[in-house]
PDB file of C-alpha atoms in Angstrom:
ATOM      1  CA  UNK A 183      68.176 -75.019 -11.509  1.00 59.00           C
ATOM      2  CA  UNK A 184      71.373 -73.865 -13.176  1.00 74.00           C
ATOM      3  CA  UNK A 185      74.945 -74.854 -12.775  1.00 81.00           C
ATOM      4  CA  UNK A 186      77.785 -72.521 -11.741  1.00 74.00           C
ATOM      5  CA  UNK A 187      81.185 -73.719 -13.046  1.00 77.00           C
ATOM      6  CA  UNK A 188      84.680 -72.512 -13.512  1.00 81.00           C
ATOM      7  CA  UNK A 189      87.553 -74.099 -15.469  1.00 81.00           C
ATOM      8  CA  UNK A 190      90.840 -73.859 -13.551  1.00 78.00           C
ATOM      9  CA  UNK A 191      94.007 -73.087 -15.499  1.00 76.00           C
ATOM     10  CA  UNK A 192      97.215 -73.899 -13.670  1.00 69.00           C
ATOM     11  CA  UNK A 193      99.488 -70.958 -12.928  1.00 69.00           C
ATOM     12  CA  UNK A 194     102.378 -70.188 -10.616  1.00 71.00           C
ATOM     13  CA  UNK A 195     100.126 -68.286  -8.232  1.00 71.00           C
ATOM     14  CA  UNK A 196      97.555 -71.063  -7.874  1.00 75.00           C
ATOM     15  CA  UNK A 197      97.385 -73.736  -5.132  1.00 80.00           C
ATOM     16  CA  UNK A 198      98.774 -76.976  -6.482  1.00 83.00           C
ATOM     17  CA  UNK A 199      96.410 -79.911  -6.997  1.00 87.00           C
ATOM     18  CA  UNK A 200      93.194 -77.980  -7.469  1.00 89.00           C
ATOM     19  CA  UNK A 201      90.761 -79.884  -9.644  1.00 89.00           C
ATOM     20  CA  UNK A 202      90.395 -78.836 -13.324  1.00 91.00           C
ATOM     21  CA  UNK A 203      86.669 -77.962 -13.060  1.00 92.00           C
ATOM     22  CA  UNK A 204      84.798 -76.645 -10.011  1.00 93.00           C
ATOM     23  CA  UNK A 205      81.000 -76.617 -10.031  1.00 92.00           C
ATOM     24  CA  UNK A 206      78.044 -75.873  -7.807  1.00 91.00           C
ATOM     25  CA  UNK A 207      75.068 -77.938  -8.821  1.00 88.00           C
ATOM     26  CA  UNK A 208      71.794 -77.713  -6.970  1.00 84.00           C
ATOM     27  CA  UNK A 209      73.728 -76.827  -3.813  1.00 83.00           C
ATOM     28  CA  UNK A 210      76.356 -79.549  -4.258  1.00 84.00           C
ATOM     29  CA  UNK A 211      80.037 -78.594  -4.559  1.00 88.00           C
ATOM     30  CA  UNK A 212      81.711 -80.792  -7.205  1.00 90.00           C
ATOM     31  CA  UNK A 213      85.371 -80.917  -8.146  1.00 91.00           C
ATOM     32  CA  UNK A 214      86.265 -82.747 -11.409  1.00 91.00           C
ATOM     33  CA  UNK A 215      89.808 -83.820 -12.223  1.00 90.00           C
ATOM     34  CA  UNK A 216      90.299 -84.415 -16.004  1.00 89.00           C
ATOM     35  CA  UNK A 217      92.847 -86.995 -17.061  1.00 88.00           C
ATOM     36  CA  UNK A 218      93.812 -88.617 -20.348  1.00 89.00           C
ATOM     37  CA  UNK A 219      92.933 -92.344 -20.691  1.00 86.00           C
ATOM     38  CA  UNK A 220      94.723 -94.258 -17.890  1.00 81.00           C
ATOM     39  CA  UNK A 221      95.978 -90.952 -16.405  1.00 81.00           C
ATOM     40  CA  UNK A 222      96.766 -90.929 -12.731  1.00 82.00           C
ATOM     41  CA  UNK A 223      96.174 -88.023 -10.313  1.00 85.00           C
ATOM     42  CA  UNK A 224      99.187 -86.458  -8.604  1.00 87.00           C
ATOM     43  CA  UNK A 225      99.623 -86.766  -4.849  1.00 87.00           C
ATOM     44  CA  UNK A 226      98.496 -83.134  -4.456  1.00 89.00           C
ATOM     45  CA  UNK A 227      95.399 -83.772  -6.549  1.00 89.00           C
ATOM     46  CA  UNK A 228      94.500 -86.831  -4.413  1.00 85.00           C
ATOM     47  CA  UNK A 229      94.988 -84.783  -1.241  1.00 86.00           C
ATOM     48  CA  UNK A 230      92.735 -81.982  -2.593  1.00 88.00           C
ATOM     49  CA  UNK A 231      90.122 -84.563  -3.583  1.00 85.00           C
ATOM     50  CA  UNK A 232      90.223 -86.015  -0.063  1.00 82.00           C
ATOM     51  CA  UNK A 233      89.777 -82.509   1.397  1.00 85.00           C
ATOM     52  CA  UNK A 234      86.744 -81.982  -0.791  1.00 85.00           C
ATOM     53  CA  UNK A 235      85.221 -85.271   0.304  1.00 80.00           C
ATOM     54  CA  UNK A 236      85.929 -84.713   3.997  1.00 80.00           C
ATOM     55  CA  UNK A 237      84.096 -81.406   3.772  1.00 82.00           C
ATOM     56  CA  UNK A 238      80.944 -82.791   2.203  1.00 78.00           C
ATOM     57  CA  UNK A 239      81.752 -82.172  -1.491  1.00 82.00           C
ATOM     58  CA  UNK A 240      81.954 -84.564  -4.382  1.00 84.00           C
ATOM     59  CA  UNK A 241      85.191 -85.272  -6.204  1.00 85.00           C
ATOM     60  CA  UNK A 242      85.103 -86.960  -9.603  1.00 86.00           C
ATOM     61  CA  UNK A 243      87.916 -88.305 -11.718  1.00 84.00           C
ATOM     62  CA  UNK A 244      87.129 -88.155 -15.452  1.00 85.00           C
ATOM     63  CA  UNK A 245      89.527 -90.328 -17.441  1.00 85.00           C
ATOM     64  CA  UNK A 246      89.278 -89.878 -21.196  1.00 87.00           C
ATOM     65  CA  UNK A 247      86.155 -89.285 -23.212  1.00 90.00           C
ATOM     66  CA  UNK A 248      84.248 -92.060 -21.449  1.00 87.00           C
ATOM     67  CA  UNK A 249      85.113 -90.599 -18.033  1.00 84.00           C
ATOM     68  CA  UNK A 250      83.955 -87.109 -19.127  1.00 88.00           C
ATOM     69  CA  UNK A 251      80.641 -88.601 -20.425  1.00 88.00           C
ATOM     70  CA  UNK A 252      80.111 -90.505 -17.216  1.00 85.00           C
ATOM     71  CA  UNK A 253      80.897 -87.401 -15.117  1.00 86.00           C
ATOM     72  CA  UNK A 254      78.336 -85.404 -17.165  1.00 89.00           C
ATOM     73  CA  UNK A 255      75.689 -88.101 -16.496  1.00 87.00           C
ATOM     74  CA  UNK A 256      76.512 -88.010 -12.755  1.00 83.00           C
ATOM     75  CA  UNK A 257      76.280 -84.240 -12.714  1.00 87.00           C
ATOM     76  CA  UNK A 258      72.891 -84.345 -14.581  1.00 88.00           C
ATOM     77  CA  UNK A 259      71.704 -86.963 -12.067  1.00 85.00           C
ATOM     78  CA  UNK A 260      72.639 -84.607  -9.183  1.00 83.00           C
ATOM     79  CA  UNK A 261      70.922 -81.732 -10.900  1.00 86.00           C
ATOM     80  CA  UNK A 262      67.749 -83.845 -11.320  1.00 86.00           C
ATOM     81  CA  UNK A 263      67.724 -84.914  -7.662  1.00 82.00           C
ATOM     82  CA  UNK A 264      68.398 -88.637  -8.350  1.00 79.00           C
ATOM     83  CA  UNK A 265      70.865 -89.022  -5.474  1.00 70.00           C
ATOM     84  CA  UNK A 266      69.318 -87.151  -2.509  1.00 66.00           C
ATOM     85  CA  UNK A 267      71.274 -85.254   0.069  1.00 62.00           C
ATOM     86  CA  UNK A 268      74.917 -84.070  -0.271  1.00 58.00           C
ATOM     87  CA  UNK A 269      76.190 -86.653   2.228  1.00 57.00           C
ATOM     88  CA  UNK A 270      74.379 -89.425   0.357  1.00 59.00           C
ATOM     89  CA  UNK A 271      75.883 -88.358  -2.942  1.00 59.00           C
ATOM     90  CA  UNK A 272      79.421 -88.048  -1.522  1.00 56.00           C
ATOM     91  CA  UNK A 273      79.063 -91.683  -0.462  1.00 54.00           C
ATOM     92  CA  UNK A 274      78.621 -92.809  -4.053  1.00 54.00           C
ATOM     93  CA  UNK A 275      81.577 -91.153  -5.662  1.00 55.00           C
ATOM     94  CA  UNK A 276      85.023 -90.423  -4.369  1.00 56.00           C
ATOM     95  CA  UNK A 277      88.730 -91.291  -4.251  1.00 52.00           C
ATOM     96  CA  UNK A 278      90.405 -93.786  -1.977  1.00 51.00           C
ATOM     97  CA  UNK A 279      93.471 -92.820   0.127  1.00 48.00           C
ATOM     98  CA  UNK A 280      95.784 -94.209  -2.641  1.00 49.00           C
ATOM     99  CA  UNK A 281      94.186 -91.906  -5.219  1.00 47.00           C
ATOM    100  CA  UNK A 282      92.002 -94.526  -6.915  1.00 52.00           C
ATOM    101  CA  UNK A 283      88.531 -93.352  -7.938  1.00 51.00           C
ATOM    102  CA  UNK A 284      85.541 -95.396  -6.801  1.00 53.00           C
ATOM    103  CA  UNK A 285      81.871 -95.433  -7.796  1.00 55.00           C
ATOM    104  CA  UNK A 286      79.193 -97.401  -5.956  1.00 52.00           C
ATOM    105  CA  UNK A 287      75.715 -97.934  -7.150  1.00 47.00           C
ATOM    106  CA  UNK A 288      72.827 -95.659  -6.064  1.00 43.00           C
ATOM    107  CA  UNK A 289      71.270 -98.395  -3.864  1.00 37.00           C
TER     108      UNK A 289
END
């Protein structure tokens, strides 16, 4: 199954805080925020990530090259069916209310 994706470029007419990359992978909506090493999401980015999670999507924070590589592995796992249903996947990856990203194991 393929992956639909779009890279978001900030502009004055765009809603603030939208993730940098939006994807649809095997029926899963995924928002990926890209940050430099030790970069922190803005308040608007955290609010948008929470909105995605509350509505059954997946929100990933990719910090630096390692974070991008990890996000790619997560997306490949979703594409290969390693995580099960959308609600099960959303429980593995997300952001806390204070904007911190968390990842739990698949078990």
